[in-house]
Coordinates of C-alpha atoms in Angstrom, one line a residue:
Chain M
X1 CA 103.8 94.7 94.4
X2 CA 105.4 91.7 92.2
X3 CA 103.0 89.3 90.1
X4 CA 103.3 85.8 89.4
X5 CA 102.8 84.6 86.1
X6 CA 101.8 80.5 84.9
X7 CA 104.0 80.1 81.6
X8 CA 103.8 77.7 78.9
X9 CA 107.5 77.6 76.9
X10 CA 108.0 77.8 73.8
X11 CA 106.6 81.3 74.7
X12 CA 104.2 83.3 72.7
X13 CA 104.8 86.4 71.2
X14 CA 104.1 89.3 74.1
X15 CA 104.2 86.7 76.9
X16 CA 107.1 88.3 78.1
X17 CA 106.9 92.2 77.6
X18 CA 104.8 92.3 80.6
X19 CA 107.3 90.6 83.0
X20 CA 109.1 93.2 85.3
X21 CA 112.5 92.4 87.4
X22 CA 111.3 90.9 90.9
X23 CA 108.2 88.9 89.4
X24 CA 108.2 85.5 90.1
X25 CA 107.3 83.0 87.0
X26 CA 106.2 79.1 87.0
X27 CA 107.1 77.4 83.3
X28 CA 105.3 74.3 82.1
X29 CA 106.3 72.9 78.6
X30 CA 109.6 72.0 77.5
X31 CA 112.8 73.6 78.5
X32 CA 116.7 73.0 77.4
X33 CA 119.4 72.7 80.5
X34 CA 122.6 72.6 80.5
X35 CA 125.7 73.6 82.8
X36 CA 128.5 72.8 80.3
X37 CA 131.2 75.7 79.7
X38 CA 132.3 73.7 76.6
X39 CA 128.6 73.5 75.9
X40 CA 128.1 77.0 75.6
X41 CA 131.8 77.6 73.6
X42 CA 130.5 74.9 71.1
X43 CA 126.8 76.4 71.0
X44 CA 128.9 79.8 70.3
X45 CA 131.0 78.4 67.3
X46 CA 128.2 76.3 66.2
X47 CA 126.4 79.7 65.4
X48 CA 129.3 81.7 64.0
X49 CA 130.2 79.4 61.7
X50 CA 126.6 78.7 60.6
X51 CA 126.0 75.4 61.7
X52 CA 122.6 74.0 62.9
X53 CA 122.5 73.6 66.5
X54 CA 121.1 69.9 67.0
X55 CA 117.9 71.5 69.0
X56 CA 115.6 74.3 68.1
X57 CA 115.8 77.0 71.3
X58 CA 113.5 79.2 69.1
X59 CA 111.5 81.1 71.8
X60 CA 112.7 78.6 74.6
X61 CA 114.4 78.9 77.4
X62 CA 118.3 77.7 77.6
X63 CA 118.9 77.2 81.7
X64 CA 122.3 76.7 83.3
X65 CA 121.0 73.7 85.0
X66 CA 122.6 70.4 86.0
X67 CA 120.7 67.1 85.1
X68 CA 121.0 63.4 86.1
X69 CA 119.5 61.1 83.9
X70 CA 119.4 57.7 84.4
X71 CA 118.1 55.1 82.4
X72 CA 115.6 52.5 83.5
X73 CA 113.4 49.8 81.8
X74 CA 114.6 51.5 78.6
X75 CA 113.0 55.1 79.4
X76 CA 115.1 58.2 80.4
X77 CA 114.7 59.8 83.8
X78 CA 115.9 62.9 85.5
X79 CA 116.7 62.1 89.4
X80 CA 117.5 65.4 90.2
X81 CA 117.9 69.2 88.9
X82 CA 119.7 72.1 89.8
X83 CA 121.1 75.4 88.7
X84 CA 124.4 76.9 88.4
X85 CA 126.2 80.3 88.6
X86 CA 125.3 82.5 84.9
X87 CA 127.8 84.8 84.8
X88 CA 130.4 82.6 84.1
X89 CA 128.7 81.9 80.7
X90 CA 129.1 85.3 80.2
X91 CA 131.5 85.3 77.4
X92 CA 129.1 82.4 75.1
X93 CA 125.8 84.2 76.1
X94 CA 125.0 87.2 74.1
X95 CA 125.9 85.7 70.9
X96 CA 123.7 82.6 72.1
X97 CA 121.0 85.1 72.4
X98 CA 121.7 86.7 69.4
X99 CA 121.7 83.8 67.2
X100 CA 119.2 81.3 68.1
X101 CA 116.1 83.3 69.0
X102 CA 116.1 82.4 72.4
X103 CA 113.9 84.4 74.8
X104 CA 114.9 83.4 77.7
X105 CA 117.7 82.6 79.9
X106 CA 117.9 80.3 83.3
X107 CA 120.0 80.5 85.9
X108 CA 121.1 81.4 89.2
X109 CA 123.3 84.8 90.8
X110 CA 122.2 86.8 87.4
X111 CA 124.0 87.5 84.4
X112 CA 126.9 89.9 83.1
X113 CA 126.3 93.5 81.6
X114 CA 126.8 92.2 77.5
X115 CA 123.9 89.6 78.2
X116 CA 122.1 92.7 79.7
X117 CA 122.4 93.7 76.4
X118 CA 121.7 91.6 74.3
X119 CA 118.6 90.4 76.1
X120 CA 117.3 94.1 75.8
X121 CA 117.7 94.2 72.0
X122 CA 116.1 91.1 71.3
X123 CA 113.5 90.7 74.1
X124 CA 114.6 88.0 76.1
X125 CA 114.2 87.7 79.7
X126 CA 116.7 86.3 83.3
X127 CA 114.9 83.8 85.1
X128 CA 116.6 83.2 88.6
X129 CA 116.2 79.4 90.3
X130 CA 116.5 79.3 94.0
X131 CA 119.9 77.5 94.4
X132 CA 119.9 74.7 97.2
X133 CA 116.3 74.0 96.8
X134 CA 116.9 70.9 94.8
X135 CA 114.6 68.7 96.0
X136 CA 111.6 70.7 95.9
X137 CA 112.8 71.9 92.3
X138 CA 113.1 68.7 90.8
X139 CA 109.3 67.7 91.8
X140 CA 108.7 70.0 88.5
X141 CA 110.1 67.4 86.0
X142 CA 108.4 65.0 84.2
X143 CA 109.8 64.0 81.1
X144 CA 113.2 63.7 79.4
X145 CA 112.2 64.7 76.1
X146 CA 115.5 64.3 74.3
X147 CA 119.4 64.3 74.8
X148 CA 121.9 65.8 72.2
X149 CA 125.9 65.8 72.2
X150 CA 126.5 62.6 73.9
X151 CA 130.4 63.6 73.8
X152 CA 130.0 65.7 77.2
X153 CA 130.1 64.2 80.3
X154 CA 126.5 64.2 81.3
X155 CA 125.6 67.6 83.0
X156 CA 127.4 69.4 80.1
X157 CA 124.7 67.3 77.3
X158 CA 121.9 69.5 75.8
X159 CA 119.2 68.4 77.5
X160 CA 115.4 69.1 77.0
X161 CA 113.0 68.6 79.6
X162 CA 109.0 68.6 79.9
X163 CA 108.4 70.4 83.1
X164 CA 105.1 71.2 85.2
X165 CA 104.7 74.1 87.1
X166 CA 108.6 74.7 87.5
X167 CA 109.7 77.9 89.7
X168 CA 108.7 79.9 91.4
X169 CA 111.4 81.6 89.6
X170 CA 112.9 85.1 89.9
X171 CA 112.5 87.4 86.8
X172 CA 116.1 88.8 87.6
X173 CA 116.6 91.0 84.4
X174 CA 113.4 92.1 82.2
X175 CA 112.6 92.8 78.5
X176 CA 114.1 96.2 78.7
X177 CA 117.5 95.6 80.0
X178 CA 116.5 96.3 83.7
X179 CA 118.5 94.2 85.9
X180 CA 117.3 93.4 89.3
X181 CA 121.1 92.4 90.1
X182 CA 122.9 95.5 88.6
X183 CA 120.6 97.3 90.7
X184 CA 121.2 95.5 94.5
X185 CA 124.9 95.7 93.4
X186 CA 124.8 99.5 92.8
X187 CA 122.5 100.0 95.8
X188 CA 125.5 98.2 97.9
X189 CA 128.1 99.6 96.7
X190 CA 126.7 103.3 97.1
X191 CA 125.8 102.3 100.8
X192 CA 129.5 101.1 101.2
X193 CA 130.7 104.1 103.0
X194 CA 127.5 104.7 105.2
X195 CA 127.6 100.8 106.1
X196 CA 132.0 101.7 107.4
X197 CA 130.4 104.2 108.9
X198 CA 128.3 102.5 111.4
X199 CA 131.1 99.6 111.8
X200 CA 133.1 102.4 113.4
X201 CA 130.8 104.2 116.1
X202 CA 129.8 100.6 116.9
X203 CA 132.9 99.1 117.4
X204 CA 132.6 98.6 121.1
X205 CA 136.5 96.7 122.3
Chain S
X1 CA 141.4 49.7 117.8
X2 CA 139.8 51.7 114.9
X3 CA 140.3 49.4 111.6
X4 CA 141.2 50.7 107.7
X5 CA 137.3 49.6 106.7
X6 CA 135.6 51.9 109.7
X7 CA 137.5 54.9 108.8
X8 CA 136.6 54.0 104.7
X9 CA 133.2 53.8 105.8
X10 CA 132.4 56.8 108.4
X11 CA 134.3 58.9 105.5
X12 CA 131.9 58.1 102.9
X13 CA 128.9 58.0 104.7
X14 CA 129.6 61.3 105.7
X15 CA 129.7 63.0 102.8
X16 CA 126.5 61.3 101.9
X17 CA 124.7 62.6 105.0
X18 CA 126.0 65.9 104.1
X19 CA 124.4 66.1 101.2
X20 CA 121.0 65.4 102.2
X21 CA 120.6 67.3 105.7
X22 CA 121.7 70.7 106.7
X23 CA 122.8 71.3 109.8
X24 CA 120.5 71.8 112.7
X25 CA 122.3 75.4 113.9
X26 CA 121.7 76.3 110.1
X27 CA 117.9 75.2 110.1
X28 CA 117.9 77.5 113.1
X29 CA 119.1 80.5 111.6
X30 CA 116.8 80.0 108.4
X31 CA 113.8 80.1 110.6
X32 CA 114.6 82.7 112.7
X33 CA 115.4 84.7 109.5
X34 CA 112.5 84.3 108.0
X35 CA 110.8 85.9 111.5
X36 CA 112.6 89.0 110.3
X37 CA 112.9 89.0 107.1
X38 CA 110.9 92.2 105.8
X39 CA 111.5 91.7 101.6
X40 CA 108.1 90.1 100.1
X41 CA 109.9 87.9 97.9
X42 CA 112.6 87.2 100.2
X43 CA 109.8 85.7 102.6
X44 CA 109.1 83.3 99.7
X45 CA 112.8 82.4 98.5
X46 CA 113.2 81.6 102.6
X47 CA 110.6 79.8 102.5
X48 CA 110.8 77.8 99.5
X49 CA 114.5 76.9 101.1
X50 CA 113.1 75.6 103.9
X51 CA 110.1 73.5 102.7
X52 CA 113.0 72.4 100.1
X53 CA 115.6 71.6 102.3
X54 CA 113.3 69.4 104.7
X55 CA 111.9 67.2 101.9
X56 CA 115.4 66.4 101.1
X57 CA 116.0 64.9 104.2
X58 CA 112.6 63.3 104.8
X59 CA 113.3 61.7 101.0
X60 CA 116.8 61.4 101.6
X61 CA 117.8 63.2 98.2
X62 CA 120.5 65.9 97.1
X63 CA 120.1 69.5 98.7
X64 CA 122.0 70.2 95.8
X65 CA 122.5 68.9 92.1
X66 CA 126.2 69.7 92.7
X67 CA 127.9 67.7 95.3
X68 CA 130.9 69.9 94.9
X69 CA 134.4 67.8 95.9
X70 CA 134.7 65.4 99.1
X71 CA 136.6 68.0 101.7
X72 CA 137.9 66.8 105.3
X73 CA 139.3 68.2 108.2
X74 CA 140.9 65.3 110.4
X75 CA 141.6 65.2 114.1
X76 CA 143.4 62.6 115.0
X77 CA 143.8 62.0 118.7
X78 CA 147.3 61.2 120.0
X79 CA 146.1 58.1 121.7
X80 CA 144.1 57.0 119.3
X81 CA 145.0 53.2 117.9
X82 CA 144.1 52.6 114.2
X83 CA 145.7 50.1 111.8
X84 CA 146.3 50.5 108.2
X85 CA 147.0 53.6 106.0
X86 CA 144.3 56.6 107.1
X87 CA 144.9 58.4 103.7
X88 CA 143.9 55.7 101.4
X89 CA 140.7 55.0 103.6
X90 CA 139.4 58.7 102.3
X91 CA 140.3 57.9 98.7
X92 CA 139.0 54.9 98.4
X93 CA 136.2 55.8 100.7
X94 CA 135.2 58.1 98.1
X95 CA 135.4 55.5 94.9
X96 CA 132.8 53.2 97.0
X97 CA 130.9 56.1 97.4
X98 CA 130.8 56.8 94.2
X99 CA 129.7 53.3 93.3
X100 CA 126.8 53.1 95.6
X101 CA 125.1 56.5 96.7
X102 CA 121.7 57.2 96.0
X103 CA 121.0 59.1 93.8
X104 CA 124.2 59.1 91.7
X105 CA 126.5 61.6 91.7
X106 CA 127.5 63.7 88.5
X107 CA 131.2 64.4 88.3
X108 CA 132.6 67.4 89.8
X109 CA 136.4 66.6 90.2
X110 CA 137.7 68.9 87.7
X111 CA 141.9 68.9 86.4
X112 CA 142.7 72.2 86.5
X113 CA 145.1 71.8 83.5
X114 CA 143.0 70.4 81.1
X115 CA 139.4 71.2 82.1
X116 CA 138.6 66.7 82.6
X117 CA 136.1 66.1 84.8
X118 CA 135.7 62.5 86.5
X119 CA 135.4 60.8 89.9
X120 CA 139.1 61.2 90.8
X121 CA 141.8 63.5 90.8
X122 CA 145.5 64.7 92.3
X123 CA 145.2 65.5 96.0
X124 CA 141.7 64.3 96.4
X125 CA 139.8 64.3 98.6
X126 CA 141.6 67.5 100.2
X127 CA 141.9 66.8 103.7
X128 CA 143.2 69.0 106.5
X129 CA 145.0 67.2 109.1
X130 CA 145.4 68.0 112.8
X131 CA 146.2 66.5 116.2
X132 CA 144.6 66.3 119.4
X133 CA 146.5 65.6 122.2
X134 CA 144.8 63.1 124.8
X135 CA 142.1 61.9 122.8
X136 CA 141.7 58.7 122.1
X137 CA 139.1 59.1 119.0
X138 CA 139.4 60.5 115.4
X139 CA 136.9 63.6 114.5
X140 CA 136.3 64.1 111.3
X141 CA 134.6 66.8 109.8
X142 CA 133.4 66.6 106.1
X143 CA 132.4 69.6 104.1
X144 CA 132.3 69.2 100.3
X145 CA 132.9 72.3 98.5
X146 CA 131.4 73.6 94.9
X147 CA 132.3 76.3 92.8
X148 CA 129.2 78.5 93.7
X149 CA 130.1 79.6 96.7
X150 CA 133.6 78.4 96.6
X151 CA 134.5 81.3 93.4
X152 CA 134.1 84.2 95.8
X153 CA 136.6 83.3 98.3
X154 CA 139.3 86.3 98.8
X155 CA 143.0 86.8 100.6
X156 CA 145.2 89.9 100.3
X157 CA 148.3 90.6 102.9
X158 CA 147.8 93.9 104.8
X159 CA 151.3 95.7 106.5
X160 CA 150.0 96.7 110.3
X161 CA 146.1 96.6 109.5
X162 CA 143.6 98.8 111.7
X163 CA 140.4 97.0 112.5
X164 CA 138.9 99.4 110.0
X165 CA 140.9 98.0 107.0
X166 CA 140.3 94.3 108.4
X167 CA 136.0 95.5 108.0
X168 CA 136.6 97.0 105.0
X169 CA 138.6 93.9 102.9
X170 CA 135.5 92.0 104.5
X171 CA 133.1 94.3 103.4
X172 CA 134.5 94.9 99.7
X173 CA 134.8 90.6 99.1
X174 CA 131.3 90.3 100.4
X175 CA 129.4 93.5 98.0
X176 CA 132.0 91.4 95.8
X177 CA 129.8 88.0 96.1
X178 CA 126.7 90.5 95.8
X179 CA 124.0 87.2 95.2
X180 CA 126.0 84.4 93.3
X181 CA 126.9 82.5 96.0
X182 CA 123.5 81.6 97.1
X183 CA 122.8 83.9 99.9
X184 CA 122.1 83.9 102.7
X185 CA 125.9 82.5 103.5
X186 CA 128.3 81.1 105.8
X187 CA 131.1 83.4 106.2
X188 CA 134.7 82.4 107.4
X189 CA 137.5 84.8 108.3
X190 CA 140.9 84.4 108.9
X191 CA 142.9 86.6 110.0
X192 CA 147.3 86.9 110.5
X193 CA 149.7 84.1 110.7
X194 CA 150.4 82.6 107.0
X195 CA 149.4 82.8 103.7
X196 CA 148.2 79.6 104.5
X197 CA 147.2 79.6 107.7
X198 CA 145.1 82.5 107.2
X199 CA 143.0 80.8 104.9
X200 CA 142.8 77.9 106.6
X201 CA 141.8 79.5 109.7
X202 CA 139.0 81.3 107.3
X203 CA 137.8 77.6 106.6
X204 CA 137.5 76.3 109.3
X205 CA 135.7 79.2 110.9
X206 CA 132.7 78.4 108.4
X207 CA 133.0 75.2 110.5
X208 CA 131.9 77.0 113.7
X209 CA 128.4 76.1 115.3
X210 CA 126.5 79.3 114.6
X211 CA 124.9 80.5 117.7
X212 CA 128.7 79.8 120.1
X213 CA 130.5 82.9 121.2
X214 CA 133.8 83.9 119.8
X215 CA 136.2 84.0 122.7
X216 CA 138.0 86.9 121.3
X217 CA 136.2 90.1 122.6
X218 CA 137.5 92.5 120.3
X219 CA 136.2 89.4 117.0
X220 CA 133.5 88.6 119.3
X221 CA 132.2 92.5 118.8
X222 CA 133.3 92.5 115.2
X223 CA 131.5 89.2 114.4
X224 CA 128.1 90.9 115.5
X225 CA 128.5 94.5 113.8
X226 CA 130.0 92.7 110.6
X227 CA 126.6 90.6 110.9
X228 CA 124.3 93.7 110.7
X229 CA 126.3 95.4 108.3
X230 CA 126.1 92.3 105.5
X231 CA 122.6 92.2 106.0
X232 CA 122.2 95.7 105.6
X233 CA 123.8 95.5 102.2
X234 CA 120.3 94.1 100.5
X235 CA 121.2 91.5 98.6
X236 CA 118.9 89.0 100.4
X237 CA 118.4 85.4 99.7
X238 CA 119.1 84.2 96.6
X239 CA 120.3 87.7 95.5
X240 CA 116.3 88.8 95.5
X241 CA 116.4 91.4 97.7
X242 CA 115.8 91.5 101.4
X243 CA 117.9 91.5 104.7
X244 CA 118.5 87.9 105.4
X245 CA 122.2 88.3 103.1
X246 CA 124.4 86.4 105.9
X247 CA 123.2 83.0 108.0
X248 CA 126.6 84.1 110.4
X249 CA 130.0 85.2 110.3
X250 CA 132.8 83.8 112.0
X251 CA 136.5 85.2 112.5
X252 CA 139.5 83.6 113.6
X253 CA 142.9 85.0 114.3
X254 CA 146.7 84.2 114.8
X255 CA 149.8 86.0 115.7
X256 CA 152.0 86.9 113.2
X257 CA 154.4 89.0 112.0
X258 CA 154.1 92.6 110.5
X259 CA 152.0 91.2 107.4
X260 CA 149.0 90.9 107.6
X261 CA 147.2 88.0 105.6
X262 CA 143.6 88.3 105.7
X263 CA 141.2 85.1 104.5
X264 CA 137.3 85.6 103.5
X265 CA 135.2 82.6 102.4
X266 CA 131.9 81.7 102.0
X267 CA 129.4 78.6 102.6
X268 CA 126.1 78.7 100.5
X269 CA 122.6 78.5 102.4
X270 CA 123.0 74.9 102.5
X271 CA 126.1 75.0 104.4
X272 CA 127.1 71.4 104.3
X273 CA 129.2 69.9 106.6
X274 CA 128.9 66.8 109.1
X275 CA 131.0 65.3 111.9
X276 CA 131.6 62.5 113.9
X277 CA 134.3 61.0 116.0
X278 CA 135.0 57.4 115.3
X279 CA 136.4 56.2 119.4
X280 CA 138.9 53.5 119.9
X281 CA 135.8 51.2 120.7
X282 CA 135.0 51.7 116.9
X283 CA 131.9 53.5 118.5
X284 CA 130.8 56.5 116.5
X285 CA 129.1 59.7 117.7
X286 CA 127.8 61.7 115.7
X287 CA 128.6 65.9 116.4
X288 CA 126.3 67.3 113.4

């Protein structure tokens, strides 16, 4: 049977040990989106070459999620929210993970097997948004809290947000490396041949 | 006679519809899977898509946060009367509706070559064209596309395939997708001809009402087993779980030569697309 957990973010220690893949999670607090490539690649060099990232992501959550802001009567507003696909962040991720004490990561479609990895080793969790679901999704936002590299075009900008009750999301790869994703994939993929099977006494014409 | 600004308009505005109101075949199949749907939290992604999707067209906001690129397939009639030049109606059709939809749009037109991003770009929007002979209207169908579901998309060229190693290249590209192109999905096939034509047959089969026969007996049979294989595969919605992977899938064919192309792509839940003929009258009716 899966649980669902009410979050605040930054998390506290132990908030997330007891997660397991297939729970489903709400977040309040603040949270930092982004679905920039060159976002990610700059986060990446940022940390190699030991340069301060311009936000703290110390037990936060970084999500691959697109953001319009808009400006009105002087105050910053998010119109809408969505997320994107992970994996392609792939090659950024793990040393993200590794360098900025991160403990979670948000997204959509999961994330690739040296994220798996490095999430294990330092306790950080996949949190999977329903892609699509925009609308509802967007309800959750309530302040823009605060916009850094003003370079990118504007989904690509670090962007932190103070959300309410934002989910349900998907816990899609847990503390200790399990990966709900891996797991369907596998499960699929070992079913291959029984699946041809049946496609073949069925075919009919 | 159908005038430069109608076909501007009708071209913009339905890209905007498209992006704030699934289709009603689509609806259908989300609410019939969710009848069936045995995975707990599949139940919940299902229904948090539905609830979702219907408050963006009560509101009138995105389904989506990416609007994906402005793409057409055009069917202009061979007695239909229109003055000016059609193509530039869809570009600039697109820069006005950039300038005035609600919400805003983020920019999604990417250059390959150097990774820019802005409103415009080579080639866009991509638009198929086709005639019809008789008519006297243009349909237009507009289907925006996004990377999402757009990245999975496969096409290899078979020598004197056996139905077996059609299912099986369809199979393979779909455990391929597993759950990053936001199941449950639209899937196209296309299959002989061209290169090209194979994919484009592919596309345009995601354009298919959901629910309409294949005339084909031999796809019409392979569309339903394909259908209960997918959703036997377990990725379920969202890539949670469950047996609601696949909304429909639809197959085209063409003759051809000994090589055999063979096209697979994939719409996302959301499965955007809307259509309307604009009539020499300059009345419009609206298909989706």
């Amino acid at each position: 049977m899966n649980k669902t957990h009410h979050l605040s973010v930054p998390f506290l220690p132990n908030d997330l040990e007891v997660l397991e893949i297939g729970d489903l999670v709400f977040l309040s607090g603040e949270i930092i989106v982004t679905v920039g490539l060159p976002t990610h690649e700059r986060m990446r060099n940022y940390l190699v070459s030991g340069k301060a990232l311009p936000m703290n992501f110390e037990n936060n959550i970084l999500c691959q999620v697109g953001c319009y802001v808009e400006e009105k009567n002087g105050m910053m507003q998010s119109r809408y929210i969505n997320p994107s696909t992970s994996t392609r962040f792939e090659p950024y991720l793990p040393e993200i993970i590794e360098g900025t004490g991160i403990k979670a990561i948000g997204g959509k479609g999961g994330v690739g097997p040296k994220t798996i990895k490095a999430m294990k080793k330092h306790g950080c969790i996949y949190l999977s948004f329903i892609g699509g679901a925009s609308a509802l999704t967007s309800d959750a936002v309530k302040e823009v809290l605060d916009i850094k590299w003003n370079d990118f075009i504007m989904q690509f900008r670090l962007i932190k947000l103070r959300i309410e009750k934002l989910g349900p999301l998907n816990v899609g790869v847990d503390t200790k490396g399990n990966c709900l994703y891996t797991d369907l994939q596998t499960q699929a993929q070992d079913n291959f041949e029984d699946l041809m099977q049946e496609l073949n006494q069925n075919r009919r014409v | 006679m159908i005038s430069y600004d109608s076909i501007k308009k009708l071209s913009a505005d339905l890209y905007d519809w498209s992006l704030k109101k699934i289709p009603e075949d689509t609806k259908s199949r989300l609410d019939e899977a969710l009848k069936h749907e045995t995975g707990e939290n599949a139940r919940k992604v299902l229904n948090f898509m539905i609830k979702s999707s219907k408050l963006a067209e009560e509101k009138e906001r995105f389904l989506c946060s990416d609007a994906g690129v402005p793409v057409y397939s055009v069917k202009i009639g061979s007695q239909a009367n229109f003055e000016g030049d059609i193509k530039r109606a869809f570009v600039e059709g697109f820069d006005e509706l950039v300038k005035r939809i609600d919400p805003p749009l983020l920019k999604f037109v990417q250059n390959p070559l150097t990774n820019e991003r802005s409103f415009k770009g080579k080639d866009m929007p991509i638009i198929s064209w086709d005639i019809v002979d008789g008519a006297e209207y243009i349909d237009i169908t507009c289907s925006p596309k996004a990377l999402g579901s757009g990245r999975w998309a496969a096409l290899d060229i078979f020598v004197y395939p056996t139905l077996e190693d059609i299912e099986r290249f369809i199979m393979k590209t779909v455990i391929k997708a597993g759950s990053q192109h936001c199941p449950p999905v639209m899937i196209g096939v296309g299959i002989g001809g061209s290169f090209d034509h194979a994919a484009k047959m592919a596309k345009m089969s995601t354009l298919r009402k959901l629910g309409t026969e294949n005339p084909e007996p031999i796809l019409a049979d392979m569309e339903k087993r394909l259908l209960k294989a997918i959703n036997k595969t377990g990725f379920g919605p969202m890539g949670q779980g469950g047996d609601t992977t696949a909304l429909g899938i639809h197959i085209d064919y063409s003759a051809g030569h000994g090589f055999t192309p063979i096209a697979v792509c994939f719409n996302c839940w959301i499965n955007r697309r809307t259509r309307a003929r604009i009539h020499n009258s300059e009345k419009i009716e609206r298909l989706e």
